[in-house]
Tab-separated table of C-alpha atoms in Angstrom:
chain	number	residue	atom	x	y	z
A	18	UNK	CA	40.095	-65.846	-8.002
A	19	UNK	CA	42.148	-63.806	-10.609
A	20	UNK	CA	41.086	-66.467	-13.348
A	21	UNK	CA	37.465	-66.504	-12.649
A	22	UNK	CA	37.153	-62.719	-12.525
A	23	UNK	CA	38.695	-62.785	-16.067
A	24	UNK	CA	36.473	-65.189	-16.939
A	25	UNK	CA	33.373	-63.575	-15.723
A	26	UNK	CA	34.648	-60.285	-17.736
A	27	UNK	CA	34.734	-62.811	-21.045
A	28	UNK	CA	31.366	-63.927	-20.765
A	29	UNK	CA	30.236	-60.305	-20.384
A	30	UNK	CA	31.890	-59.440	-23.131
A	31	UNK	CA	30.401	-62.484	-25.478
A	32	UNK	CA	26.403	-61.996	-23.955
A	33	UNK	CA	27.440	-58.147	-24.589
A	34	UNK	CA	28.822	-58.656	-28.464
A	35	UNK	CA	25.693	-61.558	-29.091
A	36	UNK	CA	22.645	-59.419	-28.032
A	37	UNK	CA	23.430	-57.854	-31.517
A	38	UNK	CA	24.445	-60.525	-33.446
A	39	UNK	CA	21.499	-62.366	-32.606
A	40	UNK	CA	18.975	-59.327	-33.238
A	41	UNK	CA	20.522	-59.455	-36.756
A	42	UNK	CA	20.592	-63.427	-36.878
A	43	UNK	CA	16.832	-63.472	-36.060
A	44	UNK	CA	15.666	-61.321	-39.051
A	45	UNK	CA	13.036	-63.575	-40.973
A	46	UNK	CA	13.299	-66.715	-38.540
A	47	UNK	CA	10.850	-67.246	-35.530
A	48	UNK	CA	12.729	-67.539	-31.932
A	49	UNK	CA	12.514	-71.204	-32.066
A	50	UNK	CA	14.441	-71.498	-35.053
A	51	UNK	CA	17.000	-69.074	-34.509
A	52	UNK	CA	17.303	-70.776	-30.843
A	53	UNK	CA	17.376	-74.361	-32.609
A	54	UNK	CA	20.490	-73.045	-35.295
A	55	UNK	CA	22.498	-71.342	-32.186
A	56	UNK	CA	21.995	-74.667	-30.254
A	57	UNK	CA	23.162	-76.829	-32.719
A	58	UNK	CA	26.368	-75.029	-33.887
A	59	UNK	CA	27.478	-74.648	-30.372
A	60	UNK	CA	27.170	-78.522	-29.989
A	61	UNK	CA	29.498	-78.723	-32.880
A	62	UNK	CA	31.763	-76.409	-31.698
A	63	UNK	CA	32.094	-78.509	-28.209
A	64	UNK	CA	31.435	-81.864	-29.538
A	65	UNK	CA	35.750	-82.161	-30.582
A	66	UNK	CA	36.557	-81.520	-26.812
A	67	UNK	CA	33.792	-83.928	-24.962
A	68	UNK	CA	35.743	-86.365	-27.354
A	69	UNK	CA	38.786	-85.658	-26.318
A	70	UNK	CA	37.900	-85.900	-22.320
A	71	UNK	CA	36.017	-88.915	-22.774
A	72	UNK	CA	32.311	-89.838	-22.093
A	73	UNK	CA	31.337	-90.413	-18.366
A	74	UNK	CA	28.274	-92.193	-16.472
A	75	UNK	CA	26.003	-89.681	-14.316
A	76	UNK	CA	24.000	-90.997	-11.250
A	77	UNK	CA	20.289	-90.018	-12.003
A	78	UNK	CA	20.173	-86.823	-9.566
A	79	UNK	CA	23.056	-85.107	-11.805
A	80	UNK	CA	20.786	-86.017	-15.426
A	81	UNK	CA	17.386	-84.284	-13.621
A	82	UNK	CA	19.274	-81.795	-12.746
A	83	UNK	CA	21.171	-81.177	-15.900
A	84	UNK	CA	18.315	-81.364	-17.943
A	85	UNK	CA	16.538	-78.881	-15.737
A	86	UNK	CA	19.247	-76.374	-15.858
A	87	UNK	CA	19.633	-76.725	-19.590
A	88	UNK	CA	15.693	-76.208	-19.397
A	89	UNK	CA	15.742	-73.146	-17.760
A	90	UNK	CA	18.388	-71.752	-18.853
A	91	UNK	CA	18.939	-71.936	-23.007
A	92	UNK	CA	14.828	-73.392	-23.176
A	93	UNK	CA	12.829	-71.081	-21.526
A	94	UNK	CA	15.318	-68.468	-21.246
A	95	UNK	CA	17.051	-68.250	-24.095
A	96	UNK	CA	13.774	-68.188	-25.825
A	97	UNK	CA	12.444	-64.992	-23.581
A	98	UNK	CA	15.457	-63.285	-24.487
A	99	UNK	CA	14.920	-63.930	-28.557
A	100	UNK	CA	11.192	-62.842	-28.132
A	101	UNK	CA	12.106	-59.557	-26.197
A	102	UNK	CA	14.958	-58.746	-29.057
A	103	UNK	CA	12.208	-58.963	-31.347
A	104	UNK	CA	10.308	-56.627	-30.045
A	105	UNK	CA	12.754	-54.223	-28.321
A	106	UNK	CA	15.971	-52.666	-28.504
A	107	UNK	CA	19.339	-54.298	-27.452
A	108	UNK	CA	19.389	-51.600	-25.315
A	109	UNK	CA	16.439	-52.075	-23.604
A	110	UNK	CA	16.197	-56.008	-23.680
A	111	UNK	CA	20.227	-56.695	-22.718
A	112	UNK	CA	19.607	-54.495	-19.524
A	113	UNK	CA	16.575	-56.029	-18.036
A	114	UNK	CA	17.561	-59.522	-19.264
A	115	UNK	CA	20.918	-58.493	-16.880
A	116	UNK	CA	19.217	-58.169	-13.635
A	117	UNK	CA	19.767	-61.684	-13.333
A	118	UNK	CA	22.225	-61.277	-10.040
A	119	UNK	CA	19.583	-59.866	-8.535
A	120	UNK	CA	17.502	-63.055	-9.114
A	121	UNK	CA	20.524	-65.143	-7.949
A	122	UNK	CA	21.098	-63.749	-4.361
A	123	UNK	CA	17.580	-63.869	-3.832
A	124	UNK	CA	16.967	-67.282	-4.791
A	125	UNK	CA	20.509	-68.068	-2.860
A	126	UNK	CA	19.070	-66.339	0.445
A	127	UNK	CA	16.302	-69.001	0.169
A	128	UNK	CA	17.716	-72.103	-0.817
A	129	UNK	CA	21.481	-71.688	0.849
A	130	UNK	CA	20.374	-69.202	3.078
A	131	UNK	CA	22.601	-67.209	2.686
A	132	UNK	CA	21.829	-63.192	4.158
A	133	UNK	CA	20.159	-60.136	2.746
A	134	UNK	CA	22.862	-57.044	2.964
A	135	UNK	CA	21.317	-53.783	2.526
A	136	UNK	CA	23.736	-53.433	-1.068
A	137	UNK	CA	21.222	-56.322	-2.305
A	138	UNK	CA	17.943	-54.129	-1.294
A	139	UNK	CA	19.311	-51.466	-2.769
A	140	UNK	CA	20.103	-53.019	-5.987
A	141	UNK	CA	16.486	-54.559	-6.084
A	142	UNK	CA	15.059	-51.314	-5.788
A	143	UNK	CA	17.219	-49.882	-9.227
A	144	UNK	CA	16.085	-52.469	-10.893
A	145	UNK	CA	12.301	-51.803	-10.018
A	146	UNK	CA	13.345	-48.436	-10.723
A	147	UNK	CA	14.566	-48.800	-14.368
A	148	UNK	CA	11.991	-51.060	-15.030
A	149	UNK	CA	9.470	-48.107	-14.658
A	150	UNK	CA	11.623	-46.002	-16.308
A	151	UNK	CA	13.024	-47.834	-19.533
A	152	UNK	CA	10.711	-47.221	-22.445
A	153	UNK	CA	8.024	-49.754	-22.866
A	154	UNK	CA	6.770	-50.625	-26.946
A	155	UNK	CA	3.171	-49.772	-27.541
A	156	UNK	CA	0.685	-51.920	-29.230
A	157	UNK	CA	-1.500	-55.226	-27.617
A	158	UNK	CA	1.366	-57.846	-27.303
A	159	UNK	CA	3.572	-58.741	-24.280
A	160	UNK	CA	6.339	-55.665	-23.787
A	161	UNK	CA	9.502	-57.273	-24.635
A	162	UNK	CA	10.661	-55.473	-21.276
A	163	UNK	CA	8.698	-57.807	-19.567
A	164	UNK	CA	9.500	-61.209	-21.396
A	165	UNK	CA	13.491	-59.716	-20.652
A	166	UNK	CA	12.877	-59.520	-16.892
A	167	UNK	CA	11.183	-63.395	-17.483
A	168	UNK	CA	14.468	-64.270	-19.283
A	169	UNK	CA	16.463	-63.282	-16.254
A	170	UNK	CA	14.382	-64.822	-13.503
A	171	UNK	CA	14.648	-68.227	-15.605
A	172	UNK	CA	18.326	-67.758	-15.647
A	173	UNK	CA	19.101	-67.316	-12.722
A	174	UNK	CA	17.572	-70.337	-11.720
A	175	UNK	CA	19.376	-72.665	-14.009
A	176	UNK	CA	22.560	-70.687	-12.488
A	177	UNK	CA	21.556	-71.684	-9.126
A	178	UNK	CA	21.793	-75.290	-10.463
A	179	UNK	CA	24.948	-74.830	-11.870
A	180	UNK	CA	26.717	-74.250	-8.660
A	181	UNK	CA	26.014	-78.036	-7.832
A	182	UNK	CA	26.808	-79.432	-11.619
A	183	UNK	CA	30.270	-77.671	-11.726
A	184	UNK	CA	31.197	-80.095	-8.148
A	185	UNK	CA	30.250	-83.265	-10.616
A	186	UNK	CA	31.080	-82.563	-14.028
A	187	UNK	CA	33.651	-81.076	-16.111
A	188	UNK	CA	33.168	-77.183	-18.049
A	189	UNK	CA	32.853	-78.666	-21.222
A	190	UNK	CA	30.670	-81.746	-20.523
A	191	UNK	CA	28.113	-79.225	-18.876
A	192	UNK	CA	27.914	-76.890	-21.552
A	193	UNK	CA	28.020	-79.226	-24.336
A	194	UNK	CA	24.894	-81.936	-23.101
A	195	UNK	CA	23.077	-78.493	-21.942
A	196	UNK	CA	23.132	-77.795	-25.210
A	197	UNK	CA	22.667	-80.521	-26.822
A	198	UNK	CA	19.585	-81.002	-24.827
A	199	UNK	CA	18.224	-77.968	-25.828
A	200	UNK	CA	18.921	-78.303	-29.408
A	201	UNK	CA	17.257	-82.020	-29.160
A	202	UNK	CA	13.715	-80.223	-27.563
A	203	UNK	CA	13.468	-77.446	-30.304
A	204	UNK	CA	13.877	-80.099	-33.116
A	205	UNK	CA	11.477	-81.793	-31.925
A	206	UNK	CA	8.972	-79.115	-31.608
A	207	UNK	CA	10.298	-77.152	-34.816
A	208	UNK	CA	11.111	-80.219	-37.387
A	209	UNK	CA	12.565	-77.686	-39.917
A	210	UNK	CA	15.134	-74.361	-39.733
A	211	UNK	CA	15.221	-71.648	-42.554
A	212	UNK	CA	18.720	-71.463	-43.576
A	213	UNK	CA	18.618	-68.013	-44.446
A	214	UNK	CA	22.149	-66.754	-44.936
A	215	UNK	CA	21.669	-64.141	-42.183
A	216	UNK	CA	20.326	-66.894	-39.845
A	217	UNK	CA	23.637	-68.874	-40.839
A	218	UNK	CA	25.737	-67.083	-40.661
A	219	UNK	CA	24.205	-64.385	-37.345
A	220	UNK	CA	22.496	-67.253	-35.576
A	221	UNK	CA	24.562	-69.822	-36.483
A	222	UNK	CA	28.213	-69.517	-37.306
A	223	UNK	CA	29.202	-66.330	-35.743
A	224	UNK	CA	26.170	-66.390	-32.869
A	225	UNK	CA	27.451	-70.477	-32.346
A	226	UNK	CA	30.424	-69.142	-31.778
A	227	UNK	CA	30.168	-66.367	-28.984
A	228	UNK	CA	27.907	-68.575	-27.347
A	229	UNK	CA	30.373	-71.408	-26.942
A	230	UNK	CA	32.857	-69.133	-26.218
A	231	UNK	CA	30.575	-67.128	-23.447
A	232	UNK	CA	28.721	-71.101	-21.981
A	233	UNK	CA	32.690	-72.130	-21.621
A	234	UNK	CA	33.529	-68.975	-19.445
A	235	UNK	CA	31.146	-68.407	-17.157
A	236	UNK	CA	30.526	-72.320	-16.607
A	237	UNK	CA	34.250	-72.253	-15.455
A	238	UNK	CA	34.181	-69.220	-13.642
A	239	UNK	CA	30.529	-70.431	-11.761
A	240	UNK	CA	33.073	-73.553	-11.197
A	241	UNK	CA	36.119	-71.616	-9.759
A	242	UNK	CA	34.355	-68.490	-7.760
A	243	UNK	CA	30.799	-69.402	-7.704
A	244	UNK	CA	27.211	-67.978	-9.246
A	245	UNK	CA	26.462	-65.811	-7.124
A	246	UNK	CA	29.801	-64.028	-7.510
A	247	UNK	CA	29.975	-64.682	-11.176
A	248	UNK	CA	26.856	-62.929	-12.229
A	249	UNK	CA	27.125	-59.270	-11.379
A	250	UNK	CA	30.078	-59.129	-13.493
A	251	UNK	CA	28.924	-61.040	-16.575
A	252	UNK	CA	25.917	-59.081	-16.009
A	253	UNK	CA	28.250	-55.713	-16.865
A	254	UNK	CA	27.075	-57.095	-20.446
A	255	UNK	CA	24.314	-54.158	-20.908
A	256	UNK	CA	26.921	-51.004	-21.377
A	257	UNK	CA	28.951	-53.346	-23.807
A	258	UNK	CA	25.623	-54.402	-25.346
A	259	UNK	CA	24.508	-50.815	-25.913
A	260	UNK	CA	27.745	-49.670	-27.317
A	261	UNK	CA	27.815	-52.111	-29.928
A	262	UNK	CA	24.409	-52.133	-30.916
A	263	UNK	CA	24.803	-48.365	-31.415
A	264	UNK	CA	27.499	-48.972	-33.997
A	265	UNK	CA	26.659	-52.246	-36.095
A	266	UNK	CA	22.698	-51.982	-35.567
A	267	UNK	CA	22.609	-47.867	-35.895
A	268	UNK	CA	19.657	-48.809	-32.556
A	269	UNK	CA	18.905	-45.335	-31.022
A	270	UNK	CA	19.644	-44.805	-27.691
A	271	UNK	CA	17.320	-42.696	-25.661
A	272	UNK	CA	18.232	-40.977	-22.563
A	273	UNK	CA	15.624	-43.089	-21.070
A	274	UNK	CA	17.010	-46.547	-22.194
A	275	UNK	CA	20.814	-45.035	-21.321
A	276	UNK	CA	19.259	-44.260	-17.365
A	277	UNK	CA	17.768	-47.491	-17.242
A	278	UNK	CA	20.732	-49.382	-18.455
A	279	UNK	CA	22.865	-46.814	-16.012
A	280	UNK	CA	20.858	-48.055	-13.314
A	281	UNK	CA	21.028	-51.930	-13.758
A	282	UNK	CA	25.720	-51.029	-13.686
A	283	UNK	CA	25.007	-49.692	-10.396
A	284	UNK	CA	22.564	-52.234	-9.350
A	285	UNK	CA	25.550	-54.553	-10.517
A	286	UNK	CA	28.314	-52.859	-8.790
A	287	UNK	CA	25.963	-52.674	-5.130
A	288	UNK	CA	25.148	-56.596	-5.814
A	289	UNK	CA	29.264	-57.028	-6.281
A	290	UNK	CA	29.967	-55.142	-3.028
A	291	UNK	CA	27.818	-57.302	-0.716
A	292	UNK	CA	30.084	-60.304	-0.997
């Protein structure tokens, strides 16, 4: 339990830390590429250790579902995520992108039916609270509030998957074909990446990094204490997020954006107390 609580608190710490390098990393470079450069550094960074452990056959449930969760998860939501950096804040993306635990005990009530405590209701309703409250961009396009809360509905679905892929395969094989697949599906729709330095370096080298780091430690944590207690505490990622982005980015943080971010911890902390 110990372990996977220190885990969980690494992976906050690495989505925290990357909601900044990636806003830097995505300077000049559409979502897709910047997705595409990520995806295929963390495959190198994993590829040594899927080596080492050896290759193994998958029945055909485990592949569907695989792919799906990679899918959800570093496809569609990965690529919400980039698009609401790009036109928000870290401090006002990382926050509603983090109300993923929400997500998960819903979806967990339906699927495992598992019950709805009165923490979990009141957690739902900060959320819909800082939604209203966090500032919204003005101008035609999508608010990038809105493609955040996407980002975390879409995760949260891949991480219900992951509670079944962690009983069959190994941390690193997970995190490494996940990947792999994702990187594979934004070649084929990109064909070409601007190596930029800040995009190799941001995106790439140092963002490839985290990411590997961060994919490792919550897939073993998800593994040793399960999703649905895993994700309120990786989802602790929003104060570390805003911190950081205060200092390397220079963002401005508006009382607004510091409620709403406020209210997602304690939307956290309720979600944590109803297990």
């Amino acid at each position: 339990m110990i372990v996977g609580v220190a885990l969980a608190v690494i992976s906050a710490f690495c989505w925290g830390a990357g909601g900044s390098v990636f806003k830097r990393g995505l300077r000049g470079i559409s979502e897709i590429e910047g997705n595409l450069l990520r995806s295929v550094f963390v495959s190198l960074y994993l590829f040594p250790f899927v080596v080492i452990s050896g290759f193994k056959l998958y029945d055909l449930n485990t592949i569907i579902l695989l792919i799906l969760s990679s899918l959800l998860a570093f496809f569609v939501g990965d690529l919400l995520y980039f698009s609401s950096l790009k036109r928000s804040t870290v401090s006002v993306s990382l926050p509603l992108a983090s109300t993923y635990p929400i997500h998960v005990l819903i979806l967990s009530s339906i699927i495992y039916k598992t019950q709805i405590t009165l923490e979990l209701v009141l957690a739902s309703f900060l959320v819909l609270l800082a939604v209203i409250v966090v500032p919204k961009e003005s101008g035609g396009r999508i608010s990038g509030a809105y493609l955040a809360l996407l980002a975390a509905l879409s995760w949260a679905l891949s991480m219900i998957i992951l509670d079944y892929l962690t009983k069959v395969m190994s941390t690193v094989e997970i995190a490494f074909y996940r990947m792999l697949l994702n990187a594979a599906l934004l070649f084929s729709l990109t064909r070409r990446v601007k190596f930029s330095k800040d995009a190799a370096i941001f995106m790439g080298v140092i963002g490839g990094l985290i990411s590997a780091i961060g994919i490792l430690s919550f897939v073993k944590a998800v593994e040793l204490i399960g999703s649905h207690r895993v994700s309120p505490i990786s989802a602790t990622s929003p104060v570390i997020g805003a911190v950081i982005s205060r200092i390397y980015l220079k963002e401005k943080l508006t009382l607004r954006s510091l409620f709403a971010a406020f209210l997602i911890f304690l939307s956290v902390l309720l979600v944590s107390k109803s297990f």
